[in-house]
Each structure stands twice: as structure tokens, then as C-alpha cells.
Coordinates of C-alpha atoms and ligand atoms in Angstrom, one line a residue:
X57 CA 0.1 -0.2 -0.2
X58 CA 1.4 3.0 -0.8
X59 CA -0.2 5.8 1.3
X60 CA -2.4 5.3 4.5
X61 CA -6.2 7.0 3.9
X62 CA -6.1 10.2 6.3
X63 CA -9.4 9.9 7.1
X64 CA -9.2 6.6 9.9
X65 CA -10.9 7.2 13.0
X66 CA -9.0 8.2 15.9
X67 CA -11.2 6.0 18.2
X68 CA -13.6 3.2 17.7
X69 CA -15.8 4.7 20.3
X70 CA -16.2 6.8 23.5
X71 CA -13.0 5.9 25.2
X72 CA -11.5 3.1 22.9
X73 CA -8.5 4.3 20.8
X74 CA -7.6 2.8 17.3
X75 CA -4.1 2.1 16.8
X76 CA -3.1 2.3 13.3
X77 CA 0.0 -0.4 12.4
X78 CA 0.1 -0.6 8.8
X79 CA 1.1 -3.5 7.1
X80 CA 4.6 -3.2 6.0
X81 CA 4.2 -5.9 3.1
X82 CA 1.0 -5.6 1.5
X83 CA 0.3 -7.3 -1.8
X84 CA 1.6 -5.9 -4.6
X85 CA -1.1 -4.4 -7.1
X86 CA -0.3 -6.7 -9.6
X87 CA -0.9 -9.6 -6.8
X88 CA -4.0 -7.7 -5.6
X89 CA -5.3 -7.4 -9.5
X90 CA -5.1 -11.3 -9.7
X91 CA -6.9 -12.1 -6.6
X92 CA -9.8 -9.3 -7.7
X93 CA -9.9 -10.6 -11.5
X94 CA -10.8 -14.5 -9.7
X95 CA -12.0 -13.8 -6.4
X96 CA -14.1 -16.4 -5.6
X97 CA -15.2 -16.7 -1.7
X98 CA -13.6 -16.8 1.3
X99 CA -10.6 -18.2 -0.2
X100 CA -8.0 -14.7 -0.3
X101 CA -7.8 -11.7 2.7
X102 CA -7.1 -8.3 2.5
X103 CA -3.6 -6.6 3.7
X104 CA -5.5 -5.7 7.1
X105 CA -7.4 -6.6 9.8
X106 CA -8.9 -5.0 12.9
X107 CA -8.1 -6.5 16.5
X108 CA -9.8 -5.4 20.1
X109 CA -9.5 -7.1 23.3
X110 CA -12.4 -7.7 26.1
X111 CA -11.4 -8.7 29.8
X112 CA -13.3 -8.5 32.4
X113 CA -11.1 -6.0 34.6
X114 CA -10.6 -3.5 31.6
X115 CA -13.4 -4.0 29.4
X116 CA -12.7 -3.0 25.6
X117 CA -9.4 -2.2 24.8
X118 CA -6.3 -2.3 22.7
X119 CA -8.0 -1.7 19.6
X120 CA -5.5 -2.5 16.6
X121 CA -5.7 -1.9 12.8
X122 CA -2.9 -3.7 12.2
X123 CA -1.6 -6.4 9.2
X124 CA -3.7 -9.4 8.4
X125 CA -1.8 -12.2 10.4
X126 CA -2.3 -15.7 12.5
X127 CA -3.3 -15.3 16.1
X128 CA -1.0 -16.7 18.7
X129 CA -3.5 -18.6 21.2
X130 CA -2.9 -20.6 24.6
X131 CA -3.9 -24.1 23.7
X132 CA -6.2 -23.8 26.8
X133 CA -8.0 -20.8 25.0
X134 CA -11.7 -21.4 26.1
X135 CA -13.0 -21.1 22.3
X136 CA -10.9 -24.2 21.4
X137 CA -12.4 -26.4 24.3
X138 CA -16.2 -24.7 24.6
X139 CA -16.8 -23.1 21.4
X140 CA -17.4 -19.8 22.7
X141 CA -17.5 -17.9 19.4
X142 CA -20.1 -15.7 17.3
X143 CA -19.8 -14.3 14.0
X144 CA -21.4 -11.6 11.6
X145 CA -21.0 -11.4 8.0
X146 CA -21.8 -8.1 5.6
X147 CA -20.4 -6.5 2.3
X148 CA -18.9 -3.2 1.4
X149 CA -19.5 -2.7 -2.6
X150 CA -18.0 -0.1 -4.7
X151 CA -20.8 2.1 -6.6
X152 CA -19.9 3.1 -10.3
X153 CA -19.2 6.9 -9.0
X154 CA -16.5 4.9 -6.9
X155 CA -17.5 5.4 -3.4
X156 CA -18.0 2.7 -1.0
X157 CA -21.0 1.7 0.9
X158 CA -22.3 -1.1 3.2
X159 CA -25.5 -2.7 3.5
X160 CA -26.9 -2.1 7.1
X161 CA -24.2 -2.8 9.3
X162 CA -26.3 -1.1 12.1
X163 CA -28.5 -4.6 11.9
X164 CA -25.1 -6.6 12.0
X165 CA -24.0 -4.8 15.2
X166 CA -27.4 -5.6 16.8
X167 CA -27.3 -9.3 16.1
X168 CA -23.7 -9.6 17.0
X169 CA -25.1 -8.5 20.2
X170 CA -28.0 -10.7 20.4
X171 CA -25.7 -13.4 19.6
X172 CA -23.2 -12.6 22.3
X173 CA -26.0 -12.6 24.8
X174 CA -27.0 -15.8 23.9
X175 CA -23.3 -17.1 24.1
X176 CA -22.5 -15.4 27.4
X177 CA -20.0 -12.8 25.4
X178 CA -19.9 -9.0 26.2
X179 CA -21.5 -6.8 24.0
X180 CA -19.7 -4.3 21.7
X181 CA -20.8 -0.7 21.3
X182 CA -22.7 -1.0 17.9
X183 CA -20.7 2.3 16.8
X184 CA -17.5 0.4 17.4
X185 CA -18.4 -2.5 15.4
X186 CA -19.3 -0.1 12.8
X187 CA -16.6 1.7 13.0
X188 CA -14.2 -1.3 13.2
X189 CA -15.9 -2.6 9.8
X190 CA -15.3 1.0 7.9
X191 CA -11.9 1.4 9.1
X192 CA -10.8 -1.9 7.5
X193 CA -12.9 -1.3 4.1
X194 CA -11.1 2.4 4.3
X195 CA -7.8 1.2 4.8
X196 CA -8.4 -1.7 1.9
X197 CA -10.2 0.1 -0.3
X198 CA -8.3 -1.0 -2.9
X199 CA -9.7 -4.5 -2.3
X200 CA -13.2 -3.7 -2.8
X201 CA -14.1 -5.1 -6.2
X202 CA -16.2 -2.8 -8.5
X203 CA -17.4 -5.5 -10.5
X204 CA -21.2 -6.3 -10.5
X205 CA -22.4 -8.7 -8.0
X206 CA -19.0 -8.2 -6.3
X207 CA -18.2 -7.0 -3.0
X208 CA -15.9 -7.3 -0.2
X209 CA -17.0 -9.6 2.2
X210 CA -17.1 -8.6 5.7
X211 CA -16.5 -11.2 8.6
X212 CA -16.8 -9.6 12.3
X213 CA -16.4 -12.2 14.6
X214 CA -15.7 -12.6 18.4
X215 CA -13.9 -15.6 20.7
X216 CA -13.7 -16.4 24.3
X217 CA -9.4 -16.1 24.5
X218 CA -8.7 -16.7 28.3
X219 CA -6.8 -20.2 28.9
X220 CA -9.1 -21.8 31.5
X221 CA -10.6 -25.6 31.3
X222 CA -13.4 -24.7 33.8
X223 CA -16.8 -24.5 32.4
X224 CA -17.8 -20.6 32.6
X225 CA -18.2 -17.9 30.2
X226 CA -14.1 -16.7 29.6
X227 CA -13.2 -13.7 31.5
X228 CA -11.2 -12.5 27.9
X229 CA -12.2 -12.3 24.6
X230 CA -10.9 -11.3 21.1
X231 CA -12.8 -9.2 18.9
X232 CA -11.8 -9.1 15.4
X233 CA -12.7 -8.3 11.5
X234 CA -11.0 -9.8 8.3
X235 CA -12.1 -9.2 4.7
X236 CA -12.2 -11.1 1.7
X237 CA -13.1 -10.0 -1.7
X238 CA -16.1 -11.9 -3.4
X239 CA -17.6 -13.0 -6.6
X240 CA -21.1 -15.1 -6.1
X241 CA -21.5 -17.4 -3.1
X242 CA -22.1 -20.8 -5.2
X243 CA -19.7 -19.7 -8.4
X244 CA -21.4 -16.6 -9.7
X245 CA -24.5 -15.8 -11.7
X246 CA -27.8 -17.0 -10.8
X247 CA -27.7 -20.7 -10.8
X248 CA -30.6 -22.7 -9.0
X249 CA -29.9 -25.5 -6.3
X250 CA -31.1 -29.0 -5.2
X251 CA -31.6 -29.3 -1.7
X252 CA -32.2 -32.6 0.6
X253 CA -34.2 -32.0 3.3
X254 CA -32.4 -33.4 6.7
X255 CA -34.7 -36.0 8.2
X256 CA -32.2 -37.4 10.4
X257 CA -30.3 -34.3 12.1
X258 CA -31.5 -31.2 13.4
X259 CA -30.0 -27.6 13.1
X260 CA -31.4 -26.2 16.4
X261 CA -34.5 -26.4 18.7
X262 CA -36.4 -23.4 20.3
X263 CA -34.4 -22.4 23.6
X264 CA -30.9 -23.5 21.6
X265 CA -28.6 -21.4 20.1
X266 CA -30.4 -21.4 16.6
X267 CA -31.1 -17.9 16.5
X268 CA -27.3 -16.7 17.4
X269 CA -24.9 -16.5 14.5
X270 CA -22.3 -19.0 16.2
X271 CA -19.9 -21.0 14.9
X272 CA -21.2 -24.1 17.0
X273 CA -24.6 -24.5 14.9
X274 CA -22.5 -24.8 12.0
X275 CA -20.2 -27.0 13.5
X276 CA -23.2 -29.4 14.0
X277 CA -24.3 -28.9 10.7
X278 CA -21.9 -30.0 8.6
X279 CA -22.6 -34.0 8.8
X280 CA -26.3 -33.2 7.3
X281 CA -24.6 -31.2 4.7
X282 CA -22.2 -33.8 3.7
X283 CA -25.1 -36.1 3.8
X284 CA -27.2 -33.9 1.6
X285 CA -24.1 -33.8 -0.7
X286 CA -24.0 -38.0 -0.8
X287 CA -27.8 -37.7 -1.6
X288 CA -26.6 -35.8 -4.7
X289 CA -27.7 -32.3 -3.4
X290 CA -26.1 -28.8 -2.8
X291 CA -27.3 -28.1 0.2
X292 CA -29.3 -29.4 3.7
X293 CA -33.0 -28.0 4.5
X294 CA -33.6 -28.3 7.9
X295 CA -36.8 -28.9 9.7
X296 CA -38.1 -27.9 12.9
X297 CA -36.4 -29.7 16.0
X298 CA -39.7 -30.4 17.9
X299 CA -42.1 -32.2 15.3
X300 CA -39.4 -32.4 12.5
X301 CA -42.1 -31.1 10.8
X302 CA -41.8 -27.6 9.5
X303 CA -39.3 -26.2 7.4
X304 CA -37.2 -23.7 8.4
X305 CA -34.0 -23.0 6.7
X306 CA -31.5 -23.8 4.3
X307 CA -27.7 -24.2 5.2
X308 CA -27.1 -20.9 6.2
X309 CA -29.8 -19.3 4.3
X310 CA -33.3 -18.3 5.1
X311 CA -36.1 -19.5 2.5
X312 CA -39.0 -18.1 0.6
X313 CA -41.5 -19.6 -1.3
X314 CA -43.4 -18.0 -3.9
X315 CA -47.4 -18.4 -4.2
X316 CA -49.4 -17.3 -7.4
X317 CA -49.0 -17.7 -11.1
X318 CA -50.9 -14.3 -11.7
X319 CA -48.2 -11.6 -11.5
X320 CA -50.2 -9.5 -10.0
X321 CA -51.6 -11.7 -7.3
X322 CA -48.4 -13.1 -5.8
X323 CA -47.5 -13.7 -2.6
X324 CA -44.2 -14.9 -0.8
X325 CA -43.9 -17.1 2.6
X326 CA -40.9 -17.4 4.8
X327 CA -41.3 -19.1 7.8
X328 CA -41.7 -17.3 10.9
X329 CA -39.0 -16.8 13.8
X330 CA -39.6 -19.9 15.4
X331 CA -37.3 -19.4 18.1
X332 CA -34.9 -21.8 16.5
X333 CA -34.4 -19.8 13.1
X334 CA -31.6 -17.5 12.2
X335 CA -33.0 -13.8 11.6
X336 CA -31.2 -13.0 8.3
X337 CA -31.1 -9.5 7.8
X338 CA -31.4 -10.2 4.0
X339 CA -34.9 -12.2 4.8
X340 CA -35.9 -8.9 7.3
X341 CA -35.4 -6.7 3.7
X342 CA -37.1 -9.1 1.6
X343 CA -40.2 -8.6 3.7
X344 CA -40.1 -4.8 3.1
X345 CA -38.7 -5.0 -0.5
X346 CA -42.0 -7.3 -1.1
X347 CA -44.4 -4.6 0.3
X348 CA -42.3 -1.8 -1.7
X349 CA -43.2 -3.9 -5.0
X350 CA -46.6 -4.6 -4.2
X351 CA -45.6 -8.3 -3.2
X352 CA -47.9 -9.4 0.0
X353 CA -45.4 -10.9 2.1
X354 CA -46.2 -13.7 4.9
X355 CA -44.4 -15.5 7.8
X356 CA -45.6 -18.4 8.6
X357 CA -45.2 -22.3 9.2
X358 CA -45.1 -24.2 6.2
X359 CA -44.6 -28.3 6.2
X360 CA -42.8 -30.0 4.4
X361 CA -45.6 -31.9 3.0
X362 CA -47.3 -28.8 2.4
X363 CA -44.3 -27.9 0.5
X364 CA -44.8 -30.5 -1.9
X365 CA -48.4 -30.5 -2.2
X366 CA -48.6 -26.4 -3.0
X367 CA -45.8 -27.3 -5.6
X368 CA -47.4 -30.2 -7.1
X369 CA -50.8 -28.2 -7.4
X370 CA -49.3 -25.4 -9.0
X371 CA -50.0 -22.9 -6.4
X372 CA -46.5 -22.2 -5.2
X373 CA -44.4 -21.3 -8.3
X374 CA -40.8 -20.7 -6.8
X375 CA -39.0 -21.2 -4.1
X376 CA -35.9 -19.3 -3.2
X377 CA -33.2 -19.2 -0.3
X378 CA -31.6 -15.8 0.8
X379 CA -28.6 -14.4 2.7
X380 CA -25.5 -11.9 2.1
X381 CA -23.4 -14.4 0.7
X382 CA -25.2 -15.1 -1.6
X383 CA -28.3 -12.6 -1.8
X384 CA -30.5 -14.8 -3.5
X385 CA -30.5 -18.5 -4.7
X386 CA -33.4 -20.2 -6.4
X387 CA -34.4 -23.5 -5.3
X388 CA -35.2 -26.5 -7.9
X389 CA -35.6 -29.8 -6.6
X390 CA -36.3 -30.8 -3.2
X391 CA -35.4 -34.4 -2.2
X392 CA -36.5 -36.2 0.9
X393 CA -37.2 -39.7 2.2
X394 CA -41.2 -39.0 2.0
X395 CA -40.6 -38.5 -2.0
X396 CA -38.8 -35.9 -4.2
X397 CA -40.3 -33.1 -6.4
X398 CA -39.2 -30.6 -8.8
X399 CA -40.4 -26.9 -8.3
X400 CA -38.4 -25.5 -11.6
X401 CA -35.5 -25.5 -13.6
X402 CA -35.0 -21.8 -14.0
X403 CA -34.8 -18.8 -11.8
X404 CA -38.5 -17.8 -11.4
X405 CA -39.3 -14.5 -12.2
X406 CA -40.5 -13.4 -8.6
X407 CA -37.3 -14.3 -7.4
X408 CA -35.5 -12.6 -10.2
X409 CA -37.3 -9.3 -9.4
X410 CA -36.7 -9.3 -5.9
X411 CA -32.9 -10.1 -6.5
X412 CA -32.5 -7.6 -8.9
X413 CA -34.3 -5.0 -6.5
X414 CA -32.0 -6.1 -3.6
X415 CA -28.6 -6.1 -5.9
X416 CA -30.1 -2.6 -7.1
X417 CA -30.5 -0.7 -3.7
X418 CA -27.1 -2.6 -2.4
X419 CA -25.1 -1.3 -5.8
X420 CA -27.2 2.0 -6.4
X421 CA -29.2 1.6 -9.3
X422 CA -32.6 1.2 -7.3
X423 CA -33.5 4.1 -4.6
X424 CA -32.6 3.1 -1.2
X425 CA -36.0 4.1 0.5
X426 CA -35.1 2.8 3.9
X427 CA -32.0 4.3 4.3
X428 CA -30.0 0.5 4.3
X429 CA -27.0 1.9 2.6
X430 CA -24.0 3.4 4.9
X431 CA -21.5 5.2 3.3
X432 CA -18.5 4.6 4.0
X433 CA -16.1 6.9 1.9
Ligands
LIG63 C1 -26.3 -15.8 8.6 C2 -27.1 -16.5 8.6 C3 -28.7 -16.3 7.4 C4 -28.8 -15.0 6.5 O1 -28.4 -14.2 7.1 P1 -28.6 -12.4 6.6 O2 -28.7 -11.6 7.8 O3 -29.3 -12.5 5.8 O4 -26.9 -12.9 6.0 C5 -29.5 -17.6 7.7 N1 -29.3 -18.8 8.2 C6 -28.1 -18.9 8.8 C7 -27.9 -20.1 9.8 C8 -26.9 -18.1 9.2 O5 -26.1 -18.1 9.6

């Protein structure tokens, strides 16, 4: 990097000074250009990271913007034993005019604290969460791709770092933000996925950690995802953990079901927040976007059996999944012990309308009616 931007904040929030230690050996412009030409997802990282420490005595302290580098971690660090860890995912976009923005970072900051409370971890002031993301994007702004559907994926996370094997909340934590240039999550473009409805495993139960964005939920999901792959499917679909009947989520994305072949009378349905579902920000944004577009949006339970029956009767015309990483992905087929079914073979009209709308708001070609866009610089 030739020069640090001058407008880095001196503090992440009141009382939390940000120390800036630039990477002495950043990627060369050629190396960076090669990565940005084909970034894939989550494989390459920018030159810097933000790290902030918390301890019971000092609270949040020692905030640094420094070179991306490995952590040095005590083998007894609590996270390695009891999985006290949470994370977030959001994106920064480069607009055609060169400005850089992110999408609803305040909502991520708020959800991060909800996850922190559930995992008995300290909350981070939301302004510090957003300022840490902004500072990293500013210092690594040359890493924000400007292609259509491309972005810089930000991964804020927090883990328990206290070296202690007793079972209780850690007294030390590390908060960190890293960034990775991203093309489409499932390899770019809009291609639909096949899903396998897991009847052997559950992701979450009411009262568990399903509403929190924590690594442990993902650890518990990997075997079911592998089973889906063995069955020839791209993704796992989770059913509710109690009755094993109602559709909850797809992998790490929320689901929507589209009713109505008549374009003037369309309804989209998404499972209601049952207590075991992850409340997606894309999900929430699409419920609002649908209202803006004159599409009825409903949150209610939908059973696997009903999903199959409504596809068979023709009343349900499309199914799609949504989340920050992959935006909106059509679901084409569902495989289940109780019978397979085909929803579609190409992206549906409503799916694409919502997808274009959301991408338009994010990339700047559609009006931001709800103040979702946060300008970084
Ligand atoms: C992150 C996540 C989502 C999607 O949330 P967004 O805020 O839309 O990115 C959905 N389900 C799970 C399990 C997740 O971890």
C-alpha cells in the first residue's frame, strides 16, 4: 500500500482508541489485481485486520488496525474447548461513482450483540462494530471489487481467549474483523440449487442457539450437509427440531416460497421466527422490499408436506433461499425420504425481481427508500 488514508478514525467509540499499524508488506498491485480478477469466496484476504481485546477488568481495550496475520493462542483458550464464538457477515460495495458503501451494518451490529448475550459474551458498542468495519474497508479500499455482483465480504467475529478449562464464561475475549473479496457465493451468476430435507439431524431447537450466529451451529450442521452431498444435493434443508415437520432454513440461508402464477397477485411466504431460526437481515429486507413492490409478504409455518403439495397443485411457483453471502438463490429440486419433487428448472420471475431489486439498492441503481445504505467513503 502506498499511503494510508488520512481519514481513519482515532477511536472506535468513546474511550476506545484505535491504533493503526500498517502492513509493512502488503500485496503488490499485481498480486491484488490477480486476486480481484477471480476472487471466488472466502479464500483470499486483504492486507489488514482489526483486533480488539476485552477483559473483565479492562473492558474493551487495545484496538488495533494491523497487518492480517495469524493469532497466537494459548492451547487452553476457552474457544478451542467450549466453542464460545460468534460471527457476522456483511458486504461492502463499490458504486459506479467510486464511492464505497455497506448494507445495514447497524443491523449486523445489533444481531452480533444478540448473539453475544446468548453465548454469555460481552456486548460490543454498535458504533465500535460499525467503525471497525469501516476502518478496515477504508484502509483496504483498493480491495473492494467494482464488478457487478462483486463485493468485499466482511467477517466480524469474537471468541473466548482466556486460557482456562473450567466451564464458565471466559473472562477474556478477542473481537476481530477480516475482509475477503467476493464474487458470487455459489460460483457466480444465478444458478439454482438442489436441496435435501434432513430427517436425521436437526440444526436447532427453541431455547437452543439457533437464533444466534455462532460457529457451533455450523459445526453441528456439517454432517447433515455431507449427507445432502452424498444424496447428490447441493444444500441441506432443516426441519424444525420438535415435530420434524416444518421447514426452517437452507444451510446458512433463509427460505422463501412464492405463491401465485398471476404476476398481479403474488404472495411470498417465509417461515416465521420460531425461536430456532436465524433472523436473516436479507430475509428482513426482502419482507420490506416485497411490500415496496406490491407483493404480499407473509411469515408463517410451512411443512415439508405442504411445500410438496403446493408445488404439485401449482399454487406454489417458486422457492428461493436468501442470505448476505449468496443474496438470492433459486431452489429447483427437493429430495426427501418421503418423496422428491421439482419446483423449477430456471430462476423464477418473482425470485429474479426481488433479487434485482435488492442488488440494485446495494449497488446503487435502485432507490434506497429505507436508509439501508451506509456510506463508508
Ligand atoms: C447468516 C445466516 C443467515 C442469513 O442471514 P443474513 O443476515 O441474511 O446474511 C441465515 N441462516 C443462517 C443459519 C445464518 O447463519
